[in-house]
Amino acid sequence: MRILGVDPGSGATGFGLIERRGHTVFHLCHGVLRPPSSATLPERLRFLHARLLAIIEAEAPRVAVVERVFLASNPHSALVLGQARGALLASLGAGGIRVAELAARQVKKSITGNGAADKAQMQAMVQRLLSLEVAPPTDAADALALALTYAQAGPLAELPVRGRRRSRRRAMTGLVLGRTR
Amino acid sequence: MRILGVDPGSGATGFGLIERRGHTVFHLCHGVLRPPSSATLPERLRFLHARLLAIIEAEAPRVAVVERVFLASNPHSALVLGQARGALLASLGAGGIRVAELAARQVKKSITGNGAADKAQMQAMVQRLLSLEVAPPTDAADALALALTYAQAGPLAELPVRGRRRSRRRAMTGLVLGRTR
């Protein structure tokens, strides 16, 4: 089962694709989509939509995982994030794949054991868990972390963290992590 | 010159297409895109993106006009609107047409002479200006109003209202408005 993590952002959208075979997880690819900053907003959103759709069509993931949005931010940043998210979710819809949402805190806890882990910790753990030669860029690391968390817990990952007593760190390291393609 | 007005909304997105030939404006079509309410968010955004792109490809407008967002609303509604807007702007980008933004107040003033006009006034004036047999639904009327305002003032419509002394009501009625296709 191929799982695509997507970390939407208007300036940089991270993506990461992994494959789970039984209890083994393989890294397939990751990257960051950066629309040309000189382009107009519609052109930049078209770029995000088209590039993600191309990835979906080429790689045929079964499920995509995006971060659940918590609205601590102000209306302006919510609108800007919403626009990027809308273009990207529309392409996931066009690809006909199921979309799951996970909370950032849950993903951080799952990957590092600490729900408040910083970006460097996340990069380091994603690199280690997927046996990557170099740490992925932060946006791509976040996307791979979403996919890894989903791979480990499956649809259960979508449940709220509260009330789930099992250590996610322990559960994650129970996975045998495979080589990079 | 064909001008497409788009009034983005996650539940209902209005659109309206007019054509300007010299000083005459013709109504071509209008409607409201309503994604199935039972569908998932990615599916609903895909619906908006695909339908608007189909309209662009069929009708080949030269410019699209959308409402400028003012962020009086809360972060949640900004995110929801942003997502619909992102899917729709991505399809305008994919269609390769230029996108202009107009402030709601400016459009209301242009169409009715009153920057605080209510929806019923807008519907009635759009119906009258385009000689429509029945008033368009509110979302479509707002979209047609965006296109009409642009048709009347062209790229100048994109300037801020402040400092423009000419009565927009008078300017609008200076247009000869044509029959419905």
Coordinates of C-alpha atoms in Angstrom, one line a residue:
Chain A
M1 CA 0.0 0.0 0.0
R2 CA 1.4 3.3 -1.1
I3 CA 0.8 6.3 1.2
L4 CA 1.4 9.9 0.1
G5 CA 1.9 12.6 2.8
V6 CA 1.3 16.2 1.8
D7 CA 2.2 19.3 3.8
P8 CA 0.4 22.2 2.1
G9 CA 1.9 25.6 2.0
S10 CA 1.5 28.4 -0.5
G11 CA 5.2 29.0 -0.8
A12 CA 6.4 25.4 -0.4
T13 CA 4.4 22.2 -0.3
G14 CA 6.1 19.1 0.9
F15 CA 5.3 15.7 -0.3
G16 CA 6.6 12.2 0.6
L17 CA 5.7 8.8 -0.7
I18 CA 6.2 5.6 1.2
E19 CA 5.1 2.0 0.6
R20 CA 4.0 -0.4 3.3
R21 CA 4.4 -4.1 2.6
G22 CA 3.2 -6.1 5.6
H23 CA 5.1 -4.6 8.5
T24 CA 7.8 -3.1 6.4
V25 CA 7.9 0.5 5.2
F26 CA 9.9 1.6 2.2
H27 CA 10.7 5.1 1.2
L28 CA 9.8 5.8 -2.5
C29 CA 10.4 9.5 -3.0
H30 CA 9.9 13.0 -1.5
G31 CA 10.2 16.6 -2.5
V32 CA 9.0 20.1 -2.2
L33 CA 6.8 21.9 -4.7
R34 CA 7.7 25.6 -5.0
P35 CA 5.6 27.7 -7.4
P36 CA 7.6 30.4 -9.0
S37 CA 7.3 33.4 -6.6
S38 CA 7.0 35.8 -9.5
A39 CA 3.8 34.1 -10.8
T40 CA 0.3 35.3 -10.1
L41 CA -1.8 33.6 -7.4
P42 CA -3.9 31.6 -9.9
E43 CA -0.8 30.5 -11.7
R44 CA 0.8 29.4 -8.5
L45 CA -2.2 27.4 -7.4
R46 CA -2.4 25.9 -10.9
F47 CA 1.2 24.8 -10.4
L48 CA 0.5 23.1 -7.1
H49 CA -2.7 21.4 -8.4
A50 CA -1.0 20.2 -11.6
R51 CA 2.2 18.9 -10.0
L52 CA 0.5 17.0 -7.2
L53 CA -1.9 15.5 -9.7
A54 CA 1.1 14.4 -11.9
I55 CA 2.6 12.7 -8.8
I56 CA -0.6 10.9 -8.0
E57 CA -1.0 9.7 -11.6
A58 CA 2.6 8.5 -11.8
E59 CA 2.8 6.9 -8.4
A60 CA -0.8 5.7 -7.7
P61 CA -0.9 6.0 -3.9
R62 CA -3.9 4.4 -2.3
V63 CA -4.3 7.1 0.4
A64 CA -3.1 10.6 1.0
V65 CA -2.5 12.1 4.4
V66 CA -2.6 15.8 5.2
E67 CA -2.2 17.7 8.3
R68 CA -5.4 18.7 10.2
V69 CA -5.6 22.5 10.4
F70 CA -5.9 24.0 13.8
L71 CA -7.0 27.6 13.7
A72 CA -4.7 29.4 16.1
S73 CA -3.6 31.5 13.3
N74 CA -5.2 34.7 12.0
P75 CA -7.8 35.0 9.2
H76 CA -5.2 36.2 6.7
S77 CA -2.9 33.2 7.1
A78 CA -5.9 30.9 7.3
L79 CA -7.0 32.2 3.9
V80 CA -3.6 31.9 2.3
L81 CA -3.2 28.3 3.7
G82 CA -6.8 27.5 2.7
Q83 CA -6.1 28.5 -0.9
A84 CA -3.1 26.3 -1.2
R85 CA -4.9 23.5 0.6
G86 CA -7.9 23.9 -1.7
A87 CA -5.9 23.6 -4.9
L88 CA -4.1 20.5 -3.5
L89 CA -7.2 18.8 -2.1
A90 CA -8.9 19.3 -5.4
S91 CA -6.1 17.4 -7.1
L92 CA -6.3 14.6 -4.5
G93 CA -10.1 14.5 -5.3
A94 CA -9.3 14.4 -9.0
G95 CA -6.9 11.5 -8.4
G96 CA -9.8 9.7 -6.8
I97 CA -7.7 8.7 -3.7
R98 CA -8.9 8.6 -0.1
V99 CA -7.7 11.5 2.0
A100 CA -7.0 11.2 5.7
E101 CA -6.2 14.0 8.1
L102 CA -3.9 13.8 11.1
A103 CA -3.1 16.3 13.8
A104 CA 0.4 17.7 13.8
R105 CA 0.9 16.9 17.5
Q106 CA -0.1 13.3 16.9
V107 CA 2.4 13.0 14.1
K108 CA 5.2 14.5 16.1
K109 CA 4.4 12.2 19.0
S110 CA 4.3 9.2 16.7
I111 CA 7.6 10.0 15.1
T112 CA 9.7 11.3 17.9
G113 CA 7.7 10.4 21.1
N114 CA 7.3 14.1 21.7
G115 CA 4.2 16.0 20.6
A116 CA 6.1 19.3 20.7
A117 CA 9.1 18.1 18.7
D118 CA 10.8 20.8 16.6
K119 CA 11.5 20.6 12.9
A120 CA 15.1 19.4 13.3
Q121 CA 14.1 16.5 15.5
M122 CA 11.4 15.6 13.0
Q123 CA 13.9 15.7 10.1
A124 CA 16.4 13.5 12.0
M125 CA 13.9 10.9 13.0
V126 CA 12.3 10.7 9.5
Q127 CA 15.8 10.3 8.1
R128 CA 16.6 7.5 10.6
L129 CA 13.2 5.7 10.3
L130 CA 13.5 5.6 6.5
S131 CA 17.3 5.0 6.4
L132 CA 17.8 8.0 4.2
E133 CA 21.4 9.1 3.4
V134 CA 20.6 12.8 4.0
A135 CA 17.8 14.4 6.0
P136 CA 14.9 15.5 3.8
P137 CA 14.0 19.3 3.7
T138 CA 11.7 20.3 6.5
D139 CA 8.5 20.4 4.4
A140 CA 9.2 17.0 2.9
A141 CA 10.1 15.6 6.3
D142 CA 6.7 16.7 7.6
A143 CA 5.0 15.1 4.6
L144 CA 6.9 11.8 5.1
A145 CA 6.1 11.9 8.8
L146 CA 2.4 12.1 8.0
A147 CA 2.7 9.1 5.7
L148 CA 4.7 7.1 8.3
T149 CA 2.2 7.8 11.1
Y150 CA -0.6 6.6 8.9
A151 CA 1.4 3.6 7.8
Q152 CA 2.0 2.6 11.4
A153 CA -1.6 3.1 12.7
G154 CA -3.6 2.9 9.5
P155 CA -7.1 4.4 9.8
L156 CA -6.8 4.3 13.6
A157 CA -4.3 7.1 13.2
E158 CA -7.3 9.3 12.4
L159 CA -8.7 8.9 15.9
P160 CA -8.0 11.5 18.5
V161 CA -4.8 10.9 20.5
R162 CA -6.6 11.3 23.8
G163 CA -7.4 7.9 25.4
R164 CA -4.9 6.0 23.3
R165 CA -2.4 4.8 25.9
R166 CA 0.0 2.8 23.9
S167 CA 3.4 4.6 23.3
R168 CA 3.4 5.7 19.7
R169 CA 7.2 5.8 19.8
R170 CA 7.4 2.2 20.8
A171 CA 4.8 1.3 18.2
M172 CA 6.7 3.0 15.5
T173 CA 10.0 1.4 16.2
G174 CA 8.1 -1.9 16.1
L175 CA 8.0 -1.4 12.3
V176 CA 10.8 -2.9 10.3
L177 CA 11.9 0.0 8.1
G178 CA 13.2 -0.8 4.6
R179 CA 15.6 0.6 2.2
T180 CA 15.3 3.6 -0.1
R181 CA 14.3 2.9 -3.6
Chain B
M1 CA -14.4 40.5 -25.0
R2 CA -15.9 37.8 -22.8
I3 CA -15.8 38.4 -19.0
L4 CA -16.4 35.7 -16.4
G5 CA -17.5 36.7 -12.9
V6 CA -16.9 34.1 -10.2
D7 CA -18.3 34.3 -6.7
P8 CA -16.5 31.5 -4.7
G9 CA -18.1 29.6 -1.9
S10 CA -17.7 26.1 -0.6
G11 CA -21.4 25.4 -0.6
A12 CA -22.4 27.4 -3.7
T13 CA -20.1 29.1 -6.2
G14 CA -21.9 31.6 -8.6
F15 CA -20.6 32.3 -12.1
G16 CA -21.8 34.6 -14.8
L17 CA -20.5 35.2 -18.3
I18 CA -21.0 38.4 -20.3
E19 CA -19.6 39.7 -23.5
R20 CA -18.7 43.3 -24.2
R21 CA -18.7 44.4 -27.8
G22 CA -17.8 48.1 -28.0
H23 CA -20.1 49.8 -25.5
T24 CA -22.7 47.1 -25.5
V25 CA -22.8 44.3 -23.0
F26 CA -24.6 40.9 -23.6
H27 CA -25.5 38.3 -21.2
L28 CA -24.3 34.9 -22.2
C29 CA -25.0 32.6 -19.3
H30 CA -24.9 32.2 -15.5
G31 CA -25.4 29.6 -12.9
V32 CA -24.4 28.2 -9.5
L33 CA -22.0 25.3 -8.9
R34 CA -23.2 23.2 -5.9
P35 CA -20.9 20.3 -5.0
P36 CA -22.9 17.3 -3.6
S37 CA -23.2 18.0 0.1
S38 CA -22.6 14.3 0.9
A39 CA -19.3 14.3 -0.9
T40 CA -15.9 14.5 0.9
L41 CA -14.0 17.8 1.0
P42 CA -11.5 16.8 -1.7
E43 CA -14.3 15.5 -3.9
R44 CA -16.2 18.8 -3.5
L45 CA -13.1 20.9 -4.3
R46 CA -12.5 18.6 -7.3
F47 CA -16.1 19.3 -8.5
L48 CA -15.6 23.1 -8.3
H49 CA -12.2 22.9 -10.1
A50 CA -13.5 20.6 -12.8
R51 CA -16.7 22.4 -13.5
L52 CA -15.2 25.9 -13.6
L53 CA -12.4 24.6 -15.9
A54 CA -15.1 23.1 -18.2
I55 CA -16.9 26.5 -18.4
I56 CA -13.6 28.2 -19.2
E57 CA -12.7 25.7 -21.9
A58 CA -16.2 25.9 -23.5
E59 CA -16.7 29.7 -23.3
A60 CA -13.1 31.0 -23.6
P61 CA -13.4 34.2 -21.5
R62 CA -10.6 36.6 -21.8
V63 CA -10.6 37.6 -18.2
A64 CA -12.1 36.4 -14.9
V65 CA -13.2 38.6 -12.1
V66 CA -13.4 37.5 -8.5
E67 CA -14.3 39.3 -5.3
R68 CA -11.4 40.6 -3.2
V69 CA -11.4 39.0 0.2
F70 CA -11.7 41.2 3.2
L71 CA -10.8 39.4 6.4
A72 CA -13.4 40.6 8.8
S73 CA -14.4 37.0 9.2
N74 CA -12.9 34.4 11.6
P75 CA -10.0 32.1 10.8
H76 CA -12.4 29.1 10.3
S77 CA -14.5 30.8 7.7
A78 CA -11.4 32.2 6.1
L79 CA -10.0 28.7 5.8
V80 CA -13.2 27.3 4.3
L81 CA -13.5 30.1 1.8
G82 CA -9.8 29.9 1.1
Q83 CA -10.1 26.2 0.1
A84 CA -12.9 26.8 -2.3
R85 CA -11.1 29.9 -3.7
G86 CA -7.9 27.9 -4.1
A87 CA -9.6 25.2 -6.1
L88 CA -11.3 27.7 -8.3
L89 CA -8.3 30.0 -8.8
A90 CA -6.2 26.9 -9.7
S91 CA -8.7 26.2 -12.5
L92 CA -8.6 29.9 -13.7
G93 CA -4.8 29.5 -13.7
A94 CA -5.1 26.2 -15.7
G95 CA -7.4 28.0 -18.2
G96 CA -4.6 30.5 -18.7
I97 CA -6.8 33.5 -18.3
R98 CA -6.1 36.7 -16.5
V99 CA -7.8 37.2 -13.1
A100 CA -8.9 40.5 -11.7
E101 CA -10.1 41.2 -8.2
L102 CA -12.7 43.7 -7.2
A103 CA -13.9 44.8 -3.8
A104 CA -17.5 43.9 -3.0
R105 CA -18.3 47.5 -2.0
Q106 CA -17.0 48.8 -5.3
V107 CA -19.1 46.3 -7.2
K108 CA -22.3 47.2 -5.2
K109 CA -21.7 50.8 -5.8
S110 CA -21.1 50.3 -9.5
I111 CA -24.2 48.3 -10.0
T112 CA -26.7 50.0 -7.6
G113 CA -25.1 53.3 -6.7
N114 CA -25.0 52.1 -3.1
G115 CA -21.9 50.4 -1.7
A116 CA -24.0 48.8 1.0
A117 CA -26.7 47.4 -1.3
D118 CA -28.4 44.1 -0.1
K119 CA -28.6 41.0 -2.1
A120 CA -32.2 41.6 -3.4
Q121 CA -31.1 45.1 -4.7
M122 CA -28.2 43.5 -6.5
Q123 CA -30.3 40.8 -8.1
A124 CA -32.9 43.3 -9.3
M125 CA -30.3 45.6 -10.8
V126 CA -28.4 42.8 -12.5
Q127 CA -31.7 41.5 -13.9
R128 CA -32.5 45.0 -15.2
L129 CA -29.0 45.8 -16.6
L130 CA -28.9 42.6 -18.5
S131 CA -32.6 42.5 -19.5
L132 CA -33.1 39.1 -18.0
E133 CA -36.6 37.6 -17.8
V134 CA -36.1 36.4 -14.2
A135 CA -33.7 37.6 -11.5
P136 CA -30.6 35.3 -11.3
P137 CA -30.0 33.4 -8.0
T138 CA -28.0 35.6 -5.5
D139 CA -24.6 33.9 -6.0
A140 CA -25.0 34.1 -9.8
A141 CA -26.1 37.7 -9.6
D142 CA -23.0 38.6 -7.6
A143 CA -20.9 36.9 -10.2
L144 CA -22.6 38.8 -13.0
A145 CA -22.2 42.0 -11.1
L146 CA -18.4 41.4 -10.9
A147 CA -18.3 40.9 -14.6
L148 CA -20.5 43.9 -15.3
T149 CA -18.3 46.2 -13.1
Y150 CA -15.2 45.0 -14.9
A151 CA -16.9 45.5 -18.3
Q152 CA -17.8 49.0 -17.4
A153 CA -14.5 50.2 -16.0
G154 CA -12.0 47.6 -17.4
P155 CA -8.7 47.3 -15.6
L156 CA -9.5 50.6 -13.9
A157 CA -12.1 48.8 -11.9
E158 CA -9.2 47.2 -10.1
L159 CA -8.1 50.5 -8.6
P160 CA -9.3 51.4 -5.1
V161 CA -12.6 53.3 -5.1
R162 CA -11.2 56.1 -3.0
G163 CA -10.3 59.1 -5.0
R164 CA -12.5 58.2 -8.0
R165 CA -15.1 60.9 -8.1
R166 CA -17.2 59.9 -11.1
S167 CA -20.5 58.4 -10.1
R168 CA -20.3 54.7 -10.9
R169 CA -24.1 54.5 -11.2
R170 CA -24.1 57.1 -13.9
A171 CA -21.2 55.4 -15.6
M172 CA -22.9 52.1 -15.6
T173 CA -26.1 53.3 -17.1
G174 CA -24.0 54.9 -19.8
L175 CA -23.5 51.4 -21.2
V176 CA -26.0 50.2 -23.8
L177 CA -27.0 46.8 -22.4
G178 CA -27.9 44.1 -24.9
R179 CA -30.2 41.1 -25.1
T180 CA -29.8 37.7 -23.6
R181 CA -28.3 35.0 -25.7

